[in-house]
C-alpha cells in the first residue's frame, strides 16, 4: 500500500498463478501445462521470423490466424476474436459483455480468476453452488441474470457438463450472454462451438496453452455471433491494438496446421489420465471424473495440505487450494507416464504406515 496507489489498485485482490520454480529438477504438476512439446512446425515458424517482420508492428487483427480458426470451425472471421492468452480474452469479455444491471452468475467452485476480473471491472457477481458431486445444476441458472460464465470442463474440478446441458442453459437464458470457457475441452469434451450458428448469446473461449502445448506463447480465441465479437474488438482496440506479437501469430498458425500432432498429444494425455486415476484410486483416493488434463483428488484419511507439503518435500509440486469445499483436495496436472508413476510412488510412500 502506498499513498500513490489509486483507489482501484489498493482495493484489488490479484489472482495468484501456480508457482513456476526456476532451475530445479522438480516434477511439475501444478499449472496444467502439457508435458509434450508443441508441433515441430511451431518452432520452425518461430525460426523463420525475420528482422524485417520484427521491425514492423504486428497485424493488429491477427488476420491469418483468425481466418484459420474460422475455417477450422466452419465459421466466418467475423465470428472469431484473438487475444493475448484466453485470460485476456476473458478479461475483455468481462468489460464488453458480462457487466450488466443484474449479476453475473458462475459456479461457487471454478476458475479463481473470475472473481478477480469481476472486482477489476466492477461486475456484480453471484456464485451458484455446484451440486454435492461438483456437477453444474443448470436449473439453478435462470433467466433474468446479467450473464452466465461456465468453465467446461470446470476448473479445478475437471468435471464436464455435457453439450445437451449447455444447450438447456442457452435455451433458458436467451437474453443473457452465456460464456463457456473451454480451456480444457480438447481432453475429452464436446465443444459448444457447434451451437454458435443457433445461439446469438453464446461465446466460447479456447486457448492454445493446454492442448497445444503453447502456454508460453499467450494465444487465446473467442468464437461467437459477430455482434458479440464486435464488442470484444471494441474493448481490445480501446486497450491494446497489438495484443499478439508477430511471433505468436505465426507460431499459433503453424500449430493449427498440424492437426495430427495435436490429436496425438491430447490422446496421450488422456491415456495417462486414465492410468493415473486408477493408480490414485488403488491408493484409496476419491477422484472426481475428469475430462481435463488434471484431476482433483482427496484421500479420506489424509489432509490435502499435508499431502501437498509431503509431495513438495519429495520434489513433486501439485496445486493445493485453501478454499471452501476443495480444501481437502489436490489438483494434479497430467504429465508423462513416468512423471505420474513418480507421483504414485511418492504418494504410496507418504501413505504407508510408518
Ligand atoms: C488455464 C486457464 C485459462 C487461461 O489460459 P491462457 O490462455 O493461458 O490465458 C482460462 N480458463 C481456465 C479455466 C484455465 O484453466
mmCIF file of C-alpha atoms and ligand atoms in Angstrom:
data_model
loop_
_atom_site.group_PDB
_atom_site.id
_atom_site.type_symbol
_atom_site.label_atom_id
_atom_site.label_comp_id
_atom_site.label_asym_id
_atom_site.label_seq_id
_atom_site.Cartn_x
_atom_site.Cartn_y
_atom_site.Cartn_z
ATOM 1 C CA UNK A 1 0.000 0.000 0.000
ATOM 2 C CA UNK A 2 1.370 3.407 -0.945
ATOM 3 C CA UNK A 3 -0.106 6.885 -0.969
ATOM 4 C CA UNK A 4 0.491 6.896 -4.737
ATOM 5 C CA UNK A 5 -1.830 3.967 -5.407
ATOM 6 C CA UNK A 6 -5.217 4.562 -6.955
ATOM 7 C CA UNK A 7 -8.297 3.526 -5.063
ATOM 8 C CA UNK A 8 -8.598 0.635 -7.553
ATOM 9 C CA UNK A 9 -5.019 -0.617 -7.113
ATOM 10 C CA UNK A 10 -5.432 -0.503 -3.310
ATOM 11 C CA UNK A 11 -8.685 -2.462 -3.396
ATOM 12 C CA UNK A 12 -7.704 -5.333 -5.737
ATOM 13 C CA UNK A 13 -7.016 -8.889 -4.613
ATOM 14 C CA UNK A 14 -4.985 -10.207 -7.576
ATOM 15 C CA UNK A 15 -5.067 -13.754 -8.926
ATOM 16 C CA UNK A 16 -2.182 -15.935 -7.707
ATOM 17 C CA UNK A 17 -0.780 -18.137 -10.507
ATOM 18 C CA UNK A 18 0.753 -21.539 -9.788
ATOM 19 C CA UNK A 19 4.419 -21.498 -8.854
ATOM 20 C CA UNK A 20 6.988 -21.545 -11.734
ATOM 21 C CA UNK A 21 10.138 -22.765 -9.988
ATOM 22 C CA UNK A 22 13.439 -21.992 -11.717
ATOM 23 C CA UNK A 23 16.394 -24.230 -12.387
ATOM 24 C CA UNK A 24 15.287 -27.155 -10.255
ATOM 25 C CA UNK A 25 14.521 -30.662 -11.292
ATOM 26 C CA UNK A 26 11.088 -30.927 -9.809
ATOM 27 C CA UNK A 27 8.188 -32.953 -11.149
ATOM 28 C CA UNK A 28 5.960 -30.029 -12.008
ATOM 29 C CA UNK A 29 2.279 -30.976 -11.937
ATOM 30 C CA UNK A 30 0.814 -27.692 -10.706
ATOM 31 C CA UNK A 31 -0.212 -25.491 -13.652
ATOM 32 C CA UNK A 32 -1.835 -27.880 -16.157
ATOM 33 C CA UNK A 33 0.904 -27.460 -18.732
ATOM 34 C CA UNK A 34 1.123 -30.100 -21.462
ATOM 35 C CA UNK A 35 4.110 -32.422 -20.892
ATOM 36 C CA UNK A 36 4.737 -32.763 -24.643
ATOM 37 C CA UNK A 37 6.354 -30.159 -26.915
ATOM 38 C CA UNK A 38 4.320 -28.152 -29.441
ATOM 39 C CA UNK A 39 4.130 -29.331 -33.075
ATOM 40 C CA UNK A 40 7.558 -29.185 -34.808
ATOM 41 C CA UNK A 41 6.183 -26.653 -37.307
ATOM 42 C CA UNK A 42 5.732 -24.192 -34.442
ATOM 43 C CA UNK A 43 9.461 -23.936 -33.749
ATOM 44 C CA UNK A 44 10.163 -23.771 -37.496
ATOM 45 C CA UNK A 45 7.687 -20.886 -37.828
ATOM 46 C CA UNK A 46 9.364 -19.049 -34.959
ATOM 47 C CA UNK A 47 12.817 -19.584 -36.521
ATOM 48 C CA UNK A 48 11.513 -18.252 -39.837
ATOM 49 C CA UNK A 49 10.519 -14.862 -38.413
ATOM 50 C CA UNK A 50 12.715 -12.176 -39.983
ATOM 51 C CA UNK A 51 14.218 -8.990 -38.632
ATOM 52 C CA UNK A 52 12.191 -7.051 -41.140
ATOM 53 C CA UNK A 53 8.982 -8.571 -39.751
ATOM 54 C CA UNK A 54 10.005 -7.663 -36.200
ATOM 55 C CA UNK A 55 10.972 -4.135 -37.236
ATOM 56 C CA UNK A 56 7.320 -3.531 -38.012
ATOM 57 C CA UNK A 57 4.219 -3.621 -35.825
ATOM 58 C CA UNK A 58 2.339 -6.910 -35.989
ATOM 59 C CA UNK A 59 -1.008 -7.356 -37.740
ATOM 60 C CA UNK A 60 -3.345 -5.765 -35.153
ATOM 61 C CA UNK A 61 -6.166 -8.185 -36.003
ATOM 62 C CA UNK A 62 -4.138 -11.428 -36.286
ATOM 63 C CA UNK A 63 -5.994 -11.839 -39.602
ATOM 64 C CA UNK A 64 -4.306 -15.018 -40.845
ATOM 65 C CA UNK A 65 -4.754 -16.763 -37.505
ATOM 66 C CA UNK A 66 -8.326 -15.541 -37.208
ATOM 67 C CA UNK A 67 -9.098 -16.851 -40.686
ATOM 68 C CA UNK A 68 -7.510 -20.252 -39.899
ATOM 69 C CA UNK A 69 -9.540 -20.566 -36.678
ATOM 70 C CA UNK A 70 -12.708 -19.635 -38.573
ATOM 71 C CA UNK A 71 -12.059 -22.204 -41.315
ATOM 72 C CA UNK A 72 -11.309 -24.925 -38.742
ATOM 73 C CA UNK A 73 -14.676 -24.325 -37.055
ATOM 74 C CA UNK A 74 -16.746 -23.619 -40.169
ATOM 75 C CA UNK A 75 -17.366 -20.020 -39.096
ATOM 76 C CA UNK A 76 -16.582 -16.642 -40.645
ATOM 77 C CA UNK A 77 -13.649 -14.496 -39.413
ATOM 78 C CA UNK A 78 -16.219 -12.012 -38.022
ATOM 79 C CA UNK A 79 -17.212 -14.756 -35.569
ATOM 80 C CA UNK A 80 -13.655 -15.095 -34.222
ATOM 81 C CA UNK A 81 -11.644 -12.960 -31.782
ATOM 82 C CA UNK A 82 -7.949 -13.461 -30.989
ATOM 83 C CA UNK A 83 -6.341 -12.291 -27.758
ATOM 84 C CA UNK A 84 -3.123 -12.498 -25.748
ATOM 85 C CA UNK A 85 -3.991 -15.740 -23.976
ATOM 86 C CA UNK A 86 -7.555 -16.675 -23.131
ATOM 87 C CA UNK A 87 -7.078 -14.811 -19.858
ATOM 88 C CA UNK A 88 -7.009 -11.580 -21.861
ATOM 89 C CA UNK A 89 -9.974 -12.663 -23.988
ATOM 90 C CA UNK A 90 -11.942 -13.416 -20.810
ATOM 91 C CA UNK A 91 -10.935 -10.107 -19.230
ATOM 92 C CA UNK A 92 -12.210 -8.249 -22.320
ATOM 93 C CA UNK A 93 -15.440 -10.242 -22.138
ATOM 94 C CA UNK A 94 -15.973 -9.055 -18.561
ATOM 95 C CA UNK A 95 -15.757 -5.450 -19.741
ATOM 96 C CA UNK A 96 -17.573 -5.930 -23.053
ATOM 97 C CA UNK A 97 -20.301 -8.490 -22.392
ATOM 98 C CA UNK A 98 -20.637 -9.640 -18.785
ATOM 99 C CA UNK A 99 -21.284 -6.346 -16.969
ATOM 100 C CA UNK A 100 -24.982 -5.542 -16.587
ATOM 101 C CA UNK A 101 -27.556 -4.298 -14.066
ATOM 102 C CA UNK A 102 -28.233 -7.839 -12.888
ATOM 103 C CA UNK A 103 -25.469 -10.100 -11.579
ATOM 104 C CA UNK A 104 -23.113 -12.381 -13.465
ATOM 105 C CA UNK A 105 -23.553 -15.996 -12.369
ATOM 106 C CA UNK A 106 -20.758 -18.568 -12.172
ATOM 107 C CA UNK A 107 -20.221 -21.716 -10.070
ATOM 108 C CA UNK A 108 -19.019 -21.389 -6.459
ATOM 109 C CA UNK A 109 -16.085 -23.662 -7.270
ATOM 110 C CA UNK A 110 -14.470 -22.555 -10.543
ATOM 111 C CA UNK A 111 -11.527 -20.706 -12.089
ATOM 112 C CA UNK A 112 -10.388 -18.318 -9.388
ATOM 113 C CA UNK A 113 -9.630 -15.572 -11.898
ATOM 114 C CA UNK A 114 -13.386 -14.934 -12.419
ATOM 115 C CA UNK A 115 -13.952 -13.079 -9.115
ATOM 116 C CA UNK A 116 -10.717 -11.142 -9.734
ATOM 117 C CA UNK A 117 -11.964 -9.763 -13.071
ATOM 118 C CA UNK A 118 -15.370 -9.079 -11.502
ATOM 119 C CA UNK A 119 -13.604 -6.895 -8.965
ATOM 120 C CA UNK A 120 -11.351 -5.197 -11.534
ATOM 121 C CA UNK A 121 -14.237 -4.277 -13.850
ATOM 122 C CA UNK A 122 -16.871 -3.702 -11.157
ATOM 123 C CA UNK A 123 -19.057 -6.578 -12.341
ATOM 124 C CA UNK A 124 -21.542 -7.680 -9.714
ATOM 125 C CA UNK A 125 -21.301 -11.455 -9.490
ATOM 126 C CA UNK A 126 -23.127 -14.223 -7.661
ATOM 127 C CA UNK A 127 -21.625 -17.674 -7.098
ATOM 128 C CA UNK A 128 -24.066 -20.534 -7.728
ATOM 129 C CA UNK A 129 -23.306 -23.687 -5.696
ATOM 130 C CA UNK A 130 -22.303 -26.784 -7.617
ATOM 131 C CA UNK A 131 -24.094 -29.986 -6.612
ATOM 132 C CA UNK A 132 -22.583 -32.214 -3.929
ATOM 133 C CA UNK A 133 -20.805 -34.191 -6.682
ATOM 134 C CA UNK A 134 -19.396 -30.902 -8.125
ATOM 135 C CA UNK A 135 -21.567 -31.024 -11.252
ATOM 136 C CA UNK A 136 -23.267 -27.857 -12.555
ATOM 137 C CA UNK A 137 -27.017 -27.752 -11.816
ATOM 138 C CA UNK A 138 -28.200 -25.963 -14.961
ATOM 139 C CA UNK A 139 -31.650 -25.241 -13.493
ATOM 140 C CA UNK A 140 -30.051 -23.001 -10.861
ATOM 141 C CA UNK A 141 -29.111 -20.537 -13.634
ATOM 142 C CA UNK A 142 -32.389 -18.910 -14.598
ATOM 143 C CA UNK A 143 -33.370 -16.147 -16.995
ATOM 144 C CA UNK A 144 -33.128 -12.585 -15.656
ATOM 145 C CA UNK A 145 -29.420 -12.775 -14.910
ATOM 146 C CA UNK A 146 -26.938 -10.342 -16.424
ATOM 147 C CA UNK A 147 -24.799 -13.115 -17.862
ATOM 148 C CA UNK A 148 -23.546 -16.639 -17.157
ATOM 149 C CA UNK A 149 -19.972 -17.897 -17.134
ATOM 150 C CA UNK A 150 -19.160 -21.624 -17.071
ATOM 151 C CA UNK A 151 -15.756 -23.257 -17.434
ATOM 152 C CA UNK A 152 -16.325 -26.535 -19.262
ATOM 153 C CA UNK A 153 -14.742 -28.837 -18.250
ATOM 154 C CA UNK A 154 -14.769 -26.916 -14.995
ATOM 155 C CA UNK A 155 -11.541 -25.975 -13.244
ATOM 156 C CA UNK A 156 -10.232 -27.034 -10.796
ATOM 157 C CA UNK A 157 -12.710 -29.947 -10.676
ATOM 158 C CA UNK A 158 -12.257 -31.336 -14.216
ATOM 159 C CA UNK A 159 -15.969 -32.190 -14.302
ATOM 160 C CA UNK A 160 -17.586 -31.916 -17.757
ATOM 161 C CA UNK A 161 -21.055 -30.548 -18.426
ATOM 162 C CA UNK A 162 -22.499 -32.450 -21.427
ATOM 163 C CA UNK A 163 -23.312 -30.413 -24.527
ATOM 164 C CA UNK A 164 -27.036 -31.159 -24.115
ATOM 165 C CA UNK A 165 -26.890 -29.385 -20.728
ATOM 166 C CA UNK A 166 -25.127 -26.367 -22.266
ATOM 167 C CA UNK A 167 -27.967 -26.262 -24.779
ATOM 168 C CA UNK A 168 -30.539 -26.280 -21.936
ATOM 169 C CA UNK A 169 -28.638 -23.428 -20.293
ATOM 170 C CA UNK A 170 -28.715 -21.432 -23.539
ATOM 171 C CA UNK A 171 -32.425 -22.135 -24.114
ATOM 172 C CA UNK A 172 -33.322 -20.933 -20.615
ATOM 173 C CA UNK A 173 -31.278 -17.733 -20.973
ATOM 174 C CA UNK A 174 -31.848 -16.402 -24.480
ATOM 175 C CA UNK A 175 -31.496 -12.799 -23.272
ATOM 176 C CA UNK A 176 -28.204 -13.225 -21.409
ATOM 177 C CA UNK A 177 -24.715 -13.914 -22.697
ATOM 178 C CA UNK A 178 -23.592 -17.441 -21.835
ATOM 179 C CA UNK A 179 -19.798 -17.619 -21.911
ATOM 180 C CA UNK A 180 -18.299 -21.111 -21.993
ATOM 181 C CA UNK A 181 -14.587 -21.180 -21.108
ATOM 182 C CA UNK A 182 -13.266 -24.265 -22.926
ATOM 183 C CA UNK A 183 -9.617 -24.130 -21.839
ATOM 184 C CA UNK A 184 -9.674 -27.948 -21.398
ATOM 185 C CA UNK A 185 -12.268 -29.053 -23.961
ATOM 186 C CA UNK A 186 -9.770 -30.934 -26.152
ATOM 187 C CA UNK A 187 -9.150 -33.562 -23.454
ATOM 188 C CA UNK A 188 -12.409 -35.426 -23.956
ATOM 189 C CA UNK A 189 -15.262 -32.898 -24.088
ATOM 190 C CA UNK A 190 -17.588 -31.865 -26.887
ATOM 191 C CA UNK A 191 -17.211 -28.189 -27.811
ATOM 192 C CA UNK A 192 -20.125 -25.755 -27.718
ATOM 193 C CA UNK A 193 -18.698 -24.017 -30.812
ATOM 194 C CA UNK A 194 -21.059 -26.248 -32.820
ATOM 195 C CA UNK A 195 -24.017 -24.364 -31.252
ATOM 196 C CA UNK A 196 -22.869 -20.890 -32.319
ATOM 197 C CA UNK A 197 -24.983 -20.739 -35.515
ATOM 198 C CA UNK A 198 -28.093 -21.415 -33.380
ATOM 199 C CA UNK A 199 -27.467 -19.093 -30.425
ATOM 200 C CA UNK A 200 -26.588 -15.404 -30.716
ATOM 201 C CA UNK A 201 -25.976 -15.287 -26.936
ATOM 202 C CA UNK A 202 -23.180 -17.895 -26.877
ATOM 203 C CA UNK A 203 -19.495 -17.011 -26.591
ATOM 204 C CA UNK A 204 -16.955 -19.846 -26.470
ATOM 205 C CA UNK A 205 -13.378 -19.148 -25.353
ATOM 206 C CA UNK A 206 -10.486 -21.523 -26.069
ATOM 207 C CA UNK A 207 -6.709 -21.462 -25.698
ATOM 208 C CA UNK A 208 -3.588 -22.988 -27.247
ATOM 209 C CA UNK A 209 -1.983 -23.082 -23.775
ATOM 210 C CA UNK A 210 -3.029 -26.547 -22.646
ATOM 211 C CA UNK A 211 -3.948 -28.873 -25.509
ATOM 212 C CA UNK A 212 -1.464 -27.360 -27.974
ATOM 213 C CA UNK A 213 1.448 -27.108 -25.517
ATOM 214 C CA UNK A 214 1.793 -23.352 -26.014
ATOM 215 C CA UNK A 215 1.222 -21.767 -22.600
ATOM 216 C CA UNK A 216 4.378 -19.700 -23.143
ATOM 217 C CA UNK A 217 3.072 -18.199 -26.398
ATOM 218 C CA UNK A 218 -0.040 -16.472 -24.971
ATOM 219 C CA UNK A 219 -2.777 -17.001 -27.565
ATOM 220 C CA UNK A 220 -6.490 -17.314 -26.832
ATOM 221 C CA UNK A 221 -9.546 -17.357 -29.089
ATOM 222 C CA UNK A 222 -13.235 -16.494 -28.731
ATOM 223 C CA UNK A 223 -15.969 -17.783 -31.036
ATOM 224 C CA UNK A 224 -19.450 -16.304 -31.175
ATOM 225 C CA UNK A 225 -22.028 -14.248 -33.046
ATOM 226 C CA UNK A 226 -20.414 -11.358 -34.970
ATOM 227 C CA UNK A 227 -22.093 -8.830 -32.647
ATOM 228 C CA UNK A 228 -20.525 -10.415 -29.564
ATOM 229 C CA UNK A 229 -17.147 -10.479 -31.297
ATOM 230 C CA UNK A 230 -17.519 -6.823 -32.254
ATOM 231 C CA UNK A 231 -17.928 -5.911 -28.572
ATOM 232 C CA UNK A 232 -14.643 -7.687 -27.770
ATOM 233 C CA UNK A 233 -12.904 -5.875 -30.652
ATOM 234 C CA UNK A 234 -14.168 -2.516 -29.344
ATOM 235 C CA UNK A 235 -12.679 -3.191 -25.907
ATOM 236 C CA UNK A 236 -9.450 -4.583 -27.369
ATOM 237 C CA UNK A 237 -8.979 -1.521 -29.572
ATOM 238 C CA UNK A 238 -9.512 0.679 -26.525
ATOM 239 C CA UNK A 239 -6.864 -1.189 -24.538
ATOM 240 C CA UNK A 240 -4.072 -2.591 -26.762
ATOM 241 C CA UNK A 241 -4.282 -2.634 -30.562
ATOM 242 C CA UNK A 242 -1.444 -5.176 -30.838
ATOM 243 C CA UNK A 243 -2.171 -7.879 -28.291
ATOM 244 C CA UNK A 244 -0.343 -10.611 -30.262
ATOM 245 C CA UNK A 245 3.214 -10.190 -31.449
ATOM 246 C CA UNK A 246 4.277 -11.380 -34.894
ATOM 247 C CA UNK A 247 6.000 -14.462 -33.465
ATOM 248 C CA UNK A 248 2.914 -15.604 -31.578
ATOM 249 C CA UNK A 249 0.657 -15.140 -34.615
ATOM 250 C CA UNK A 250 2.881 -17.207 -36.912
ATOM 251 C CA UNK A 251 3.585 -19.898 -34.313
ATOM 252 C CA UNK A 252 -0.092 -20.347 -33.397
ATOM 253 C CA UNK A 253 -0.938 -20.620 -37.087
ATOM 254 C CA UNK A 254 1.664 -23.376 -37.501
ATOM 255 C CA UNK A 255 0.174 -25.219 -34.537
ATOM 256 C CA UNK A 256 -3.270 -25.175 -36.178
ATOM 257 C CA UNK A 257 -1.752 -26.655 -39.321
ATOM 258 C CA UNK A 258 -0.636 -29.835 -37.538
ATOM 259 C CA UNK A 259 -3.871 -31.486 -36.502
ATOM 260 C CA UNK A 260 -2.253 -34.953 -36.230
ATOM 261 C CA UNK A 261 0.320 -33.793 -33.661
ATOM 262 C CA UNK A 262 -2.395 -32.084 -31.628
ATOM 263 C CA UNK A 263 -4.670 -35.157 -31.622
ATOM 264 C CA UNK A 264 -1.776 -37.436 -30.714
ATOM 265 C CA UNK A 265 -0.658 -35.308 -27.726
ATOM 266 C CA UNK A 266 -4.237 -34.998 -26.415
ATOM 267 C CA UNK A 267 -4.696 -38.765 -26.785
ATOM 268 C CA UNK A 268 -1.532 -39.464 -24.831
ATOM 269 C CA UNK A 269 -2.545 -37.110 -22.036
ATOM 270 C CA UNK A 270 -5.992 -38.762 -21.823
ATOM 271 C CA UNK A 271 -4.473 -42.271 -21.698
ATOM 272 C CA UNK A 272 -2.105 -41.154 -18.924
ATOM 273 C CA UNK A 273 -5.034 -39.584 -17.081
ATOM 274 C CA UNK A 274 -6.893 -42.923 -17.076
ATOM 275 C CA UNK A 275 -3.867 -44.750 -15.702
ATOM 276 C CA UNK A 276 -3.315 -42.018 -13.070
ATOM 277 C CA UNK A 277 -6.929 -42.187 -11.905
ATOM 278 C CA UNK A 278 -6.679 -45.963 -11.497
ATOM 279 C CA UNK A 279 -3.423 -45.612 -9.549
ATOM 280 C CA UNK A 280 -4.861 -42.931 -7.267
ATOM 281 C CA UNK A 281 -7.996 -44.990 -6.624
ATOM 282 C CA UNK A 282 -5.872 -48.008 -5.738
ATOM 283 C CA UNK A 283 -4.185 -45.806 -3.118
ATOM 284 C CA UNK A 284 -7.612 -45.007 -1.650
ATOM 285 C CA UNK A 285 -8.137 -41.586 -3.233
ATOM 286 C CA UNK A 286 -11.517 -40.300 -4.305
ATOM 287 C CA UNK A 287 -11.004 -38.792 -7.773
ATOM 288 C CA UNK A 288 -13.586 -36.552 -9.444
ATOM 289 C CA UNK A 289 -14.435 -37.649 -13.010
ATOM 290 C CA UNK A 290 -12.140 -35.540 -15.197
ATOM 291 C CA UNK A 291 -12.390 -34.520 -18.846
ATOM 292 C CA UNK A 292 -9.366 -32.231 -18.463
ATOM 293 C CA UNK A 293 -5.565 -32.595 -18.275
ATOM 294 C CA UNK A 294 -5.680 -32.652 -14.474
ATOM 295 C CA UNK A 295 -7.558 -34.465 -11.750
ATOM 296 C CA UNK A 296 -8.946 -33.274 -8.415
ATOM 297 C CA UNK A 297 -8.484 -35.922 -5.741
ATOM 298 C CA UNK A 298 -8.775 -36.337 -1.984
ATOM 299 C CA UNK A 299 -7.812 -39.035 0.448
ATOM 300 C CA UNK A 300 -10.279 -39.931 3.222
ATOM 301 C CA UNK A 301 -7.508 -40.288 5.852
ATOM 302 C CA UNK A 302 -5.014 -37.597 4.858
ATOM 303 C CA UNK A 303 -5.420 -33.819 4.818
ATOM 304 C CA UNK A 304 -4.929 -32.195 1.417
ATOM 305 C CA UNK A 305 -2.457 -29.632 2.703
ATOM 306 C CA UNK A 306 -0.338 -32.292 4.451
ATOM 307 C CA UNK A 307 -0.177 -34.353 1.251
ATOM 308 C CA UNK A 308 0.738 -31.249 -0.751
ATOM 309 C CA UNK A 309 3.614 -30.488 1.645
ATOM 310 C CA UNK A 310 4.832 -34.098 1.735
ATOM 311 C CA UNK A 311 4.900 -34.221 -2.088
ATOM 312 C CA UNK A 312 6.735 -30.893 -2.214
ATOM 313 C CA UNK A 313 9.420 -32.327 0.071
ATOM 314 C CA UNK A 314 9.832 -35.182 -2.409
ATOM 315 C CA UNK A 315 10.247 -32.765 -5.333
ATOM 316 C CA UNK A 316 6.734 -33.083 -6.745
ATOM 317 C CA UNK A 317 4.598 -29.948 -6.977
ATOM 318 C CA UNK A 318 0.847 -30.150 -7.337
ATOM 319 C CA UNK A 319 -1.740 -27.432 -6.659
ATOM 320 C CA UNK A 320 -3.464 -27.011 -3.338
ATOM 321 C CA UNK A 321 -6.357 -24.545 -2.867
ATOM 322 C CA UNK A 322 -7.171 -23.491 0.678
ATOM 323 C CA UNK A 323 -10.764 -22.734 -0.292
ATOM 324 C CA UNK A 324 -14.238 -23.811 0.816
ATOM 325 C CA UNK A 325 -15.346 -27.261 -0.453
ATOM 326 C CA UNK A 326 -11.972 -28.145 -2.022
ATOM 327 C CA UNK A 327 -9.536 -27.639 0.875
ATOM 328 C CA UNK A 328 -9.057 -31.406 1.279
ATOM 329 C CA UNK A 329 -8.271 -31.940 -2.406
ATOM 330 C CA UNK A 330 -5.125 -31.870 -4.519
ATOM 331 C CA UNK A 331 -5.265 -30.733 -8.126
ATOM 332 C CA UNK A 332 -2.784 -32.814 -10.067
ATOM 333 C CA UNK A 333 -1.836 -31.969 -13.661
ATOM 334 C CA UNK A 334 -1.346 -34.904 -16.011
ATOM 335 C CA UNK A 335 2.310 -35.200 -17.032
ATOM 336 C CA UNK A 336 4.110 -38.030 -18.789
ATOM 337 C CA UNK A 337 3.609 -41.656 -17.740
ATOM 338 C CA UNK A 338 7.000 -41.533 -15.980
ATOM 339 C CA UNK A 339 6.078 -38.402 -14.019
ATOM 340 C CA UNK A 340 2.751 -39.870 -12.942
ATOM 341 C CA UNK A 341 4.498 -43.074 -11.904
ATOM 342 C CA UNK A 342 6.814 -40.941 -9.738
ATOM 343 C CA UNK A 343 3.785 -39.221 -8.232
ATOM 344 C CA UNK A 344 2.065 -42.516 -7.434
ATOM 345 C CA UNK A 345 5.238 -43.982 -5.886
ATOM 346 C CA UNK A 346 5.743 -40.878 -3.760
ATOM 347 C CA UNK A 347 2.113 -40.958 -2.588
ATOM 348 C CA UNK A 348 2.370 -44.640 -1.827
ATOM 349 C CA UNK A 349 5.407 -43.880 0.372
ATOM 350 C CA UNK A 350 3.641 -40.987 2.089
ATOM 351 C CA UNK A 351 0.502 -43.043 2.811
ATOM 352 C CA UNK A 352 2.338 -46.152 4.041
ATOM 353 C CA UNK A 353 2.042 -46.597 7.829
ATOM 354 C CA UNK A 354 5.398 -45.821 9.427
HETATM 355 C C1 LIG B 1 -5.559 -22.029 -17.982
HETATM 356 C C2 LIG B 1 -6.929 -21.445 -17.994
HETATM 357 C C3 LIG B 1 -7.199 -20.269 -18.700
HETATM 358 C C4 LIG B 1 -6.123 -19.374 -19.231
HETATM 359 O O1 LIG B 1 -5.470 -19.817 -20.290
HETATM 360 P P1 LIG B 1 -4.476 -18.865 -21.081
HETATM 361 O O2 LIG B 1 -4.947 -18.980 -22.483
HETATM 362 O O3 LIG B 1 -3.136 -19.471 -20.859
HETATM 363 O O4 LIG B 1 -4.566 -17.468 -20.570
HETATM 364 C C5 LIG B 1 -8.517 -19.852 -18.789
HETATM 365 N N1 LIG B 1 -9.502 -20.517 -18.178
HETATM 366 C C6 LIG B 1 -9.268 -21.613 -17.459
HETATM 367 C C7 LIG B 1 -10.403 -22.298 -16.796
HETATM 368 C C8 LIG B 1 -7.971 -22.095 -17.331
HETATM 369 O O5 LIG B 1 -7.729 -23.145 -16.556
#
